[in-house]
mmCIF file of C-alpha atoms in Angstrom:
data_model
loop_
_atom_site.group_PDB
_atom_site.id
_atom_site.type_symbol
_atom_site.label_atom_id
_atom_site.label_comp_id
_atom_site.label_asym_id
_atom_site.label_seq_id
_atom_site.Cartn_x
_atom_site.Cartn_y
_atom_site.Cartn_z
ATOM 1 C CA MET A 177 -0.044 -0.031 -0.018
ATOM 2 C CA ASN A 178 2.882 2.357 0.739
ATOM 3 C CA ILE A 179 4.291 1.808 -2.691
ATOM 4 C CA LEU A 180 0.825 2.560 -4.238
ATOM 5 C CA LEU A 181 0.627 5.897 -2.319
ATOM 6 C CA ARG A 182 4.113 6.629 -3.208
ATOM 7 C CA GLU A 183 3.515 6.263 -6.926
ATOM 8 C CA LEU A 184 0.297 8.298 -6.666
ATOM 9 C CA LYS A 185 2.274 11.205 -5.056
ATOM 10 C CA ALA A 186 5.148 10.836 -7.490
ATOM 11 C CA ASN A 187 2.946 11.142 -10.538
ATOM 12 C CA PHE A 188 0.579 13.742 -9.261
ATOM 13 C CA VAL A 189 2.198 16.822 -10.715
ATOM 14 C CA SER A 190 2.472 15.097 -14.192
ATOM 15 C CA LEU A 191 -1.208 14.078 -13.894
ATOM 16 C CA MET A 192 -2.315 17.656 -13.159
ATOM 17 C CA ILE A 193 -0.373 19.100 -16.136
ATOM 18 C CA TRP A 194 -1.832 16.600 -18.546
ATOM 19 C CA THR A 195 -5.442 17.081 -17.046
ATOM 20 C CA PHE A 196 -5.247 20.861 -17.307
ATOM 21 C CA SER A 197 -3.954 20.574 -20.942
ATOM 22 C CA MET A 198 -6.850 18.272 -21.783
ATOM 23 C CA GLY A 199 -9.166 20.704 -20.082
ATOM 24 C CA ALA A 200 -7.872 23.601 -22.317
ATOM 25 C CA ILE A 201 -8.441 21.330 -25.422
ATOM 26 C CA VAL A 202 -11.949 20.656 -24.297
ATOM 27 C CA PHE A 203 -12.727 24.355 -23.522
ATOM 28 C CA VAL A 204 -11.510 25.609 -26.917
ATOM 29 C CA ALA A 205 -13.271 22.887 -28.931
ATOM 30 C CA LEU A 206 -16.560 23.448 -27.293
ATOM 31 C CA ILE A 207 -16.309 27.272 -27.899
ATOM 32 C CA GLU A 208 -15.640 26.478 -31.633
ATOM 33 C CA TYR A 209 -18.817 24.274 -31.734
ATOM 34 C CA GLU A 210 -20.818 27.541 -31.629
ATOM 35 C CA ALA A 211 -19.915 28.005 -35.233
ATOM 36 C CA TYR A 212 -21.283 24.473 -36.059
ATOM 37 C CA ALA A 213 -24.437 24.241 -33.915
ATOM 38 C CA ASP A 214 -27.432 23.760 -36.199
ATOM 39 C CA ASN A 215 -25.710 25.499 -38.984
ATOM 40 C CA PRO A 216 -26.634 23.883 -42.477
ATOM 41 C CA GLN A 217 -24.013 26.054 -44.284
ATOM 42 C CA MET A 218 -21.278 24.428 -42.275
ATOM 43 C CA VAL A 219 -22.440 21.063 -43.421
ATOM 44 C CA GLN A 220 -22.294 22.215 -46.959
ATOM 45 C CA LEU A 221 -18.738 23.479 -46.493
ATOM 46 C CA LEU A 222 -17.597 20.207 -44.983
ATOM 47 C CA GLU A 223 -18.987 18.307 -47.844
ATOM 48 C CA MET A 224 -16.375 20.030 -50.034
ATOM 49 C CA PHE A 225 -13.688 18.265 -48.173
ATOM 50 C CA PRO A 226 -11.939 15.446 -50.224
ATOM 51 C CA PRO A 227 -13.321 12.155 -49.169
ATOM 52 C CA GLU A 228 -9.807 10.864 -48.168
ATOM 53 C CA MET A 229 -9.296 13.864 -45.756
ATOM 54 C CA ALA A 230 -12.840 13.543 -44.356
ATOM 55 C CA ALA A 231 -12.193 9.791 -43.644
ATOM 56 C CA ALA A 232 -8.870 10.460 -41.956
ATOM 57 C CA PHE A 233 -10.632 12.803 -39.445
ATOM 58 C CA GLY A 234 -13.750 10.663 -38.973
ATOM 59 C CA LEU A 235 -16.015 13.083 -40.829
ATOM 60 C CA THR A 236 -17.565 10.399 -43.025
ATOM 61 C CA SER A 237 -20.749 9.889 -41.159
ATOM 62 C CA ALA A 238 -20.905 12.187 -38.026
ATOM 63 C CA ASN A 239 -23.095 15.233 -38.301
ATOM 64 C CA LEU A 240 -20.965 18.074 -37.029
ATOM 65 C CA THR A 241 -23.915 20.360 -36.421
ATOM 66 C CA THR A 242 -24.861 18.114 -33.416
ATOM 67 C CA LEU A 243 -22.938 17.782 -30.060
ATOM 68 C CA PRO A 244 -22.322 14.081 -30.517
ATOM 69 C CA GLY A 245 -21.034 14.510 -34.066
ATOM 70 C CA PHE A 246 -18.807 17.366 -33.289
ATOM 71 C CA VAL A 247 -17.348 15.631 -30.282
ATOM 72 C CA ALA A 248 -16.630 12.546 -32.520
ATOM 73 C CA MET A 249 -14.726 14.872 -34.916
ATOM 74 C CA PHE A 250 -12.301 16.365 -32.461
ATOM 75 C CA SER A 251 -12.107 13.235 -30.320
ATOM 76 C CA PHE A 252 -9.025 12.151 -32.099
ATOM 77 C CA TYR A 253 -7.263 14.752 -29.948
ATOM 78 C CA TYR A 254 -8.619 12.869 -26.907
ATOM 79 C CA PHE A 255 -7.422 9.469 -28.124
ATOM 80 C CA LEU A 256 -4.021 10.753 -29.388
ATOM 81 C CA VAL A 257 -3.053 12.924 -26.476
ATOM 82 C CA LEU A 258 -4.282 10.635 -23.711
ATOM 83 C CA SER A 259 -2.681 7.659 -25.413
ATOM 84 C CA MET A 260 0.693 9.434 -25.233
ATOM 85 C CA TYR A 261 -0.009 10.192 -21.568
ATOM 86 C CA GLY A 262 -0.847 6.452 -20.946
ATOM 87 C CA GLY A 263 2.100 5.183 -22.802
ATOM 88 C CA LEU A 264 4.655 7.485 -21.390
ATOM 89 C CA LEU A 265 3.290 6.908 -17.862
ATOM 90 C CA GLY A 266 3.727 3.122 -18.336
ATOM 91 C CA VAL A 267 7.430 3.663 -19.324
ATOM 92 C CA ASN A 268 8.124 6.251 -16.623
ATOM 93 C CA ILE A 269 6.382 4.596 -13.751
ATOM 94 C CA LEU A 270 8.691 1.508 -14.105
ATOM 95 C CA SER A 271 11.970 2.877 -15.372
ATOM 96 C CA LYS A 272 12.165 6.009 -13.011
ATOM 97 C CA GLU A 273 13.671 3.871 -10.268
ATOM 98 C CA GLU A 274 16.852 3.391 -12.471
ATOM 99 C CA ARG A 275 16.662 7.042 -13.892
ATOM 100 C CA ASP A 276 16.345 8.583 -10.486
ATOM 101 C CA LYS A 277 18.697 5.975 -8.751
ATOM 102 C CA THR A 278 15.955 5.016 -6.134
ATOM 103 C CA GLY A 279 15.870 1.428 -7.159
ATOM 104 C CA GLU A 280 18.623 0.517 -4.582
ATOM 105 C CA TYR A 281 16.412 1.563 -1.726
ATOM 106 C CA LEU A 282 13.186 0.182 -3.242
ATOM 107 C CA PHE A 283 14.419 -3.191 -4.000
ATOM 108 C CA THR A 284 16.095 -3.736 -0.688
ATOM 109 C CA LEU A 285 12.641 -3.666 0.985
ATOM 110 C CA PRO A 286 11.090 -7.056 1.990
ATOM 111 C CA ILE A 287 8.834 -7.041 -1.111
ATOM 112 C CA SER A 288 9.155 -8.809 -4.424
ATOM 113 C CA ARG A 289 9.672 -7.131 -7.803
ATOM 114 C CA ARG A 290 6.346 -8.676 -8.918
ATOM 115 C CA LYS A 291 4.417 -6.870 -6.166
ATOM 116 C CA VAL A 292 6.291 -3.648 -6.975
ATOM 117 C CA VAL A 293 5.122 -3.958 -10.625
ATOM 118 C CA VAL A 294 1.626 -4.755 -9.633
ATOM 119 C CA PHE A 295 1.326 -1.749 -7.302
ATOM 120 C CA LYS A 296 2.764 0.394 -9.993
ATOM 121 C CA MET A 297 0.178 -0.874 -12.455
ATOM 122 C CA LEU A 298 -2.543 -0.078 -9.954
ATOM 123 C CA ALA A 299 -1.392 3.553 -9.475
ATOM 124 C CA GLY A 300 -1.103 4.012 -13.252
ATOM 125 C CA MET A 301 -4.747 2.632 -13.762
ATOM 126 C CA MET A 302 -5.990 4.968 -11.150
ATOM 127 C CA ASN A 303 -4.368 7.937 -12.860
ATOM 128 C CA ILE A 304 -5.773 6.815 -16.145
ATOM 129 C CA VAL A 305 -9.270 6.519 -14.712
ATOM 130 C CA PHE A 306 -8.932 9.927 -13.325
ATOM 131 C CA ILE A 307 -7.825 11.766 -16.318
ATOM 132 C CA SER A 308 -10.248 9.928 -18.593
ATOM 133 C CA SER A 309 -13.182 10.787 -16.300
ATOM 134 C CA VAL A 310 -12.170 14.432 -15.902
ATOM 135 C CA THR A 311 -11.964 14.836 -19.613
ATOM 136 C CA MET A 312 -15.467 13.468 -20.131
ATOM 137 C CA ILE A 313 -16.864 15.491 -17.260
ATOM 138 C CA LEU A 314 -15.312 18.683 -18.622
ATOM 139 C CA THR A 315 -16.738 17.871 -22.024
ATOM 140 C CA TYR A 316 -20.276 17.485 -20.494
ATOM 141 C CA LEU A 317 -19.950 20.723 -18.394
ATOM 142 C CA SER A 318 -18.633 22.675 -21.440
ATOM 143 C CA SER A 319 -21.528 21.458 -23.524
ATOM 144 C CA LEU A 320 -24.262 22.588 -21.081
ATOM 145 C CA ARG A 321 -24.565 25.961 -22.807
ATOM 146 C CA TYR A 322 -26.005 24.035 -25.784
ATOM 147 C CA ASN A 323 -28.650 22.106 -23.873
ATOM 148 C CA PRO A 324 -27.327 18.604 -24.714
ATOM 149 C CA GLU A 325 -29.956 15.840 -24.947
ATOM 150 C CA PRO A 326 -29.895 12.933 -22.307
ATOM 151 C CA GLU A 327 -28.447 10.589 -25.111
ATOM 152 C CA PHE A 328 -25.331 12.820 -25.175
ATOM 153 C CA VAL A 329 -24.446 11.633 -21.642
ATOM 154 C CA ARG A 330 -24.602 7.993 -22.701
ATOM 155 C CA TYR A 331 -22.407 8.849 -25.591
ATOM 156 C CA LEU A 332 -19.765 10.418 -23.399
ATOM 157 C CA LEU A 333 -19.838 7.377 -21.134
ATOM 158 C CA LEU A 334 -19.181 5.161 -24.158
ATOM 159 C CA LEU A 335 -16.462 7.463 -25.431
ATOM 160 C CA GLY A 336 -14.702 7.754 -22.103
ATOM 161 C CA GLY A 337 -14.733 4.001 -21.704
ATOM 162 C CA GLY A 338 -13.217 3.585 -25.176
ATOM 163 C CA ILE A 339 -10.564 6.183 -24.406
ATOM 164 C CA PHE A 340 -9.799 4.253 -21.181
ATOM 165 C CA PHE A 341 -9.270 0.976 -22.856
ATOM 166 C CA VAL A 342 -6.981 2.415 -25.501
ATOM 167 C CA GLN A 343 -4.963 4.236 -22.905
ATOM 168 C CA MET A 344 -4.653 0.938 -20.820
ATOM 169 C CA ILE A 345 -3.419 -0.832 -23.883
ATOM 170 C CA PHE A 346 -0.596 1.594 -24.425
ATOM 171 C CA PHE A 347 0.040 2.020 -20.636
ATOM 172 C CA THR A 348 0.593 -1.774 -20.183
ATOM 173 C CA PHE A 349 2.582 -1.871 -23.366
ATOM 174 C CA GLY A 350 4.689 0.947 -22.036
ATOM 175 C CA ILE A 351 5.362 -1.092 -18.915
ATOM 176 C CA LEU A 352 6.245 -4.009 -21.048
ATOM 177 C CA ILE A 353 8.772 -2.008 -22.926
ATOM 178 C CA ALA A 354 10.391 -0.627 -19.771
ATOM 179 C CA SER A 355 10.541 -4.152 -18.363
ATOM 180 C CA LEU A 356 12.673 -5.221 -21.455
ATOM 181 C CA ILE A 357 14.848 -1.968 -21.950
ATOM 182 C CA SER A 358 16.847 -0.340 -19.230
ATOM 183 C CA ASP A 359 17.386 2.897 -21.227
ATOM 184 C CA TYR A 360 14.308 4.909 -20.298
ATOM 185 C CA LYS A 361 14.948 7.452 -23.023
ATOM 186 C CA LYS A 362 14.958 4.760 -25.620
ATOM 187 C CA ALA A 363 11.834 3.073 -24.181
ATOM 188 C CA GLY A 364 10.052 6.435 -24.338
ATOM 189 C CA LYS A 365 10.861 6.940 -28.028
ATOM 190 C CA ILE A 366 9.693 3.426 -28.754
ATOM 191 C CA ILE A 367 6.194 3.847 -27.150
ATOM 192 C CA LEU A 368 5.806 7.294 -28.726
ATOM 193 C CA GLY A 369 6.747 5.626 -32.105
ATOM 194 C CA VAL A 370 4.233 2.978 -31.554
ATOM 195 C CA ILE A 371 1.459 5.318 -30.711
ATOM 196 C CA ILE A 372 2.031 7.639 -33.623
ATOM 197 C CA GLY A 373 2.583 4.704 -35.903
ATOM 198 C CA THR A 374 -0.643 2.986 -34.955
ATOM 199 C CA TRP A 375 -2.519 6.340 -35.145
ATOM 200 C CA SER A 376 -1.131 7.041 -38.676
ATOM 201 C CA LEU A 377 -2.085 3.431 -39.683
ATOM 202 C CA SER A 378 -5.667 4.053 -38.533
ATOM 203 C CA SER A 379 -5.878 7.189 -40.602
ATOM 204 C CA VAL A 380 -4.631 5.354 -43.753
ATOM 205 C CA ILE A 381 -7.091 2.525 -43.062
ATOM 206 C CA SER A 382 -9.894 4.975 -42.912
ATOM 207 C CA MET A 383 -8.704 6.475 -46.369
ATOM 208 C CA VAL A 384 -8.131 3.047 -48.179
ATOM 209 C CA ASP A 385 -11.122 0.627 -48.045
ATOM 210 C CA SER A 386 -8.846 -2.155 -49.175
ATOM 211 C CA LEU A 387 -6.692 -2.068 -45.914
ATOM 212 C CA ASP A 388 -9.725 -2.570 -43.718
ATOM 213 C CA PHE A 389 -8.438 -5.975 -42.712
ATOM 214 C CA MET A 390 -5.555 -4.201 -40.842
ATOM 215 C CA LYS A 391 -7.879 -2.463 -38.475
ATOM 216 C CA TYR A 392 -7.046 -4.978 -35.699
ATOM 217 C CA ALA A 393 -3.558 -3.712 -35.703
ATOM 218 C CA SER A 394 -4.434 -0.194 -34.564
ATOM 219 C CA PRO A 395 -6.107 0.324 -31.074
ATOM 220 C CA PHE A 396 -7.357 3.611 -32.506
ATOM 221 C CA LYS A 397 -9.791 1.587 -34.726
ATOM 222 C CA TYR A 398 -11.287 -0.245 -31.712
ATOM 223 C CA PHE A 399 -13.571 2.453 -30.247
ATOM 224 C CA GLU A 400 -13.890 5.063 -33.065
ATOM 225 C CA ALA A 401 -16.044 8.056 -31.860
ATOM 226 C CA SER A 402 -17.837 8.348 -35.166
ATOM 227 C CA VAL A 403 -18.926 4.742 -35.212
ATOM 228 C CA LEU A 404 -20.078 5.022 -31.524
ATOM 229 C CA VAL A 405 -22.392 7.910 -32.610
ATOM 230 C CA ASP A 406 -24.192 5.632 -34.937
ATOM 231 C CA THR A 407 -24.190 2.308 -32.891
ATOM 232 C CA MET A 408 -24.042 3.599 -29.354
ATOM 233 C CA LYS A 409 -22.347 0.267 -28.353
ATOM 234 C CA TYR A 410 -18.996 -1.367 -28.375
ATOM 235 C CA GLU A 411 -18.075 -4.237 -30.781
ATOM 236 C CA GLY A 412 -17.446 -7.375 -28.881
ATOM 237 C CA ILE A 413 -14.383 -8.409 -30.821
ATOM 238 C CA TYR A 414 -12.563 -5.218 -29.983
ATOM 239 C CA LEU A 415 -13.541 -5.410 -26.282
ATOM 240 C CA ILE A 416 -11.890 -9.006 -26.305
ATOM 241 C CA LEU A 417 -8.895 -7.838 -28.195
ATOM 242 C CA SER A 418 -8.411 -5.018 -25.823
ATOM 243 C CA PHE A 419 -8.479 -7.235 -22.766
ATOM 244 C CA VAL A 420 -6.079 -9.674 -24.369
ATOM 245 C CA LEU A 421 -3.636 -7.108 -25.204
ATOM 246 C CA ILE A 422 -3.748 -5.536 -21.823
ATOM 247 C CA VAL A 423 -3.443 -8.809 -19.940
ATOM 248 C CA LEU A 424 -0.666 -10.125 -22.152
ATOM 249 C CA SER A 425 1.340 -6.915 -21.799
ATOM 250 C CA ALA A 426 0.799 -6.965 -17.992
ATOM 251 C CA ILE A 427 1.835 -10.665 -17.655
ATOM 252 C CA GLY A 428 4.850 -10.045 -19.967
ATOM 253 C CA SER A 429 5.934 -7.118 -17.726
ATOM 254 C CA LEU A 430 5.707 -9.118 -14.528
ATOM 255 C CA TYR A 431 7.751 -12.006 -16.154
ATOM 256 C CA PHE A 432 10.457 -9.932 -17.881
ATOM 257 C CA TYR A 433 11.062 -7.423 -15.114
ATOM 258 C CA GLN A 434 11.613 -10.386 -12.693
ATOM 259 C CA LYS A 435 14.388 -11.569 -14.924
ATOM 260 C CA ARG A 436 15.966 -8.275 -15.981
ATOM 261 C CA ASP A 437 19.210 -6.880 -14.551
ATOM 262 C CA LEU A 438 18.619 -3.582 -12.784
ATOM 263 C CA TYR A 439 21.021 -0.663 -13.085
ATOM 264 C CA ILE A 440 20.866 1.062 -9.712
#
């Protein structure tokens, strides 16, 4: 329990910075929605976009003059920024002991490496729950001036859940990378490369119909906001795949960190 509290305290400042940054994105975006709200001229303007560009930004089906449709359009900021937070959190939460030279103290305590990793994972998951929840709450509060319908709340719950799962995928994968690589700078570059690479892949898949079979390779395709607007539910295959990726990364982290030499 002391390790859990220690990790929550150590990551508090970073969590607040990322949370305030997301709050600023939400605030600016919902102000911008005023130009779209019930504005048919904006729809005509967006129809002039090339189909490939519209697909890349999820504009193919969402009605941007409605709150759910507009949130779906700019939610790629949510997914991309919060995935970066989750991935970097996973790397830093494990590798900082070697980076800050605190591992010598931590690993002389009567507690196994496995328990240390488990507590670090729990602390990271709590941070991810917090920032995902606050982002959705701020989105709802910022939308009150537009009198959102009750269905909008359900949509935000689904969107927030999807963002949480994607964050957890990259968070546990970040921990897995940190359990394999002792160089925290290199591990950070790898997880950012994976996030940007899979996000770019999801955009390419949206633009090229023949690449649809590759959608399982990008977590950004699992809980697409524009799809949630239409279906208001998750696809079972993506939920299962998300759980599998999270569990496998977590188990791999516990196994490899137990075996790796620590530089303390």
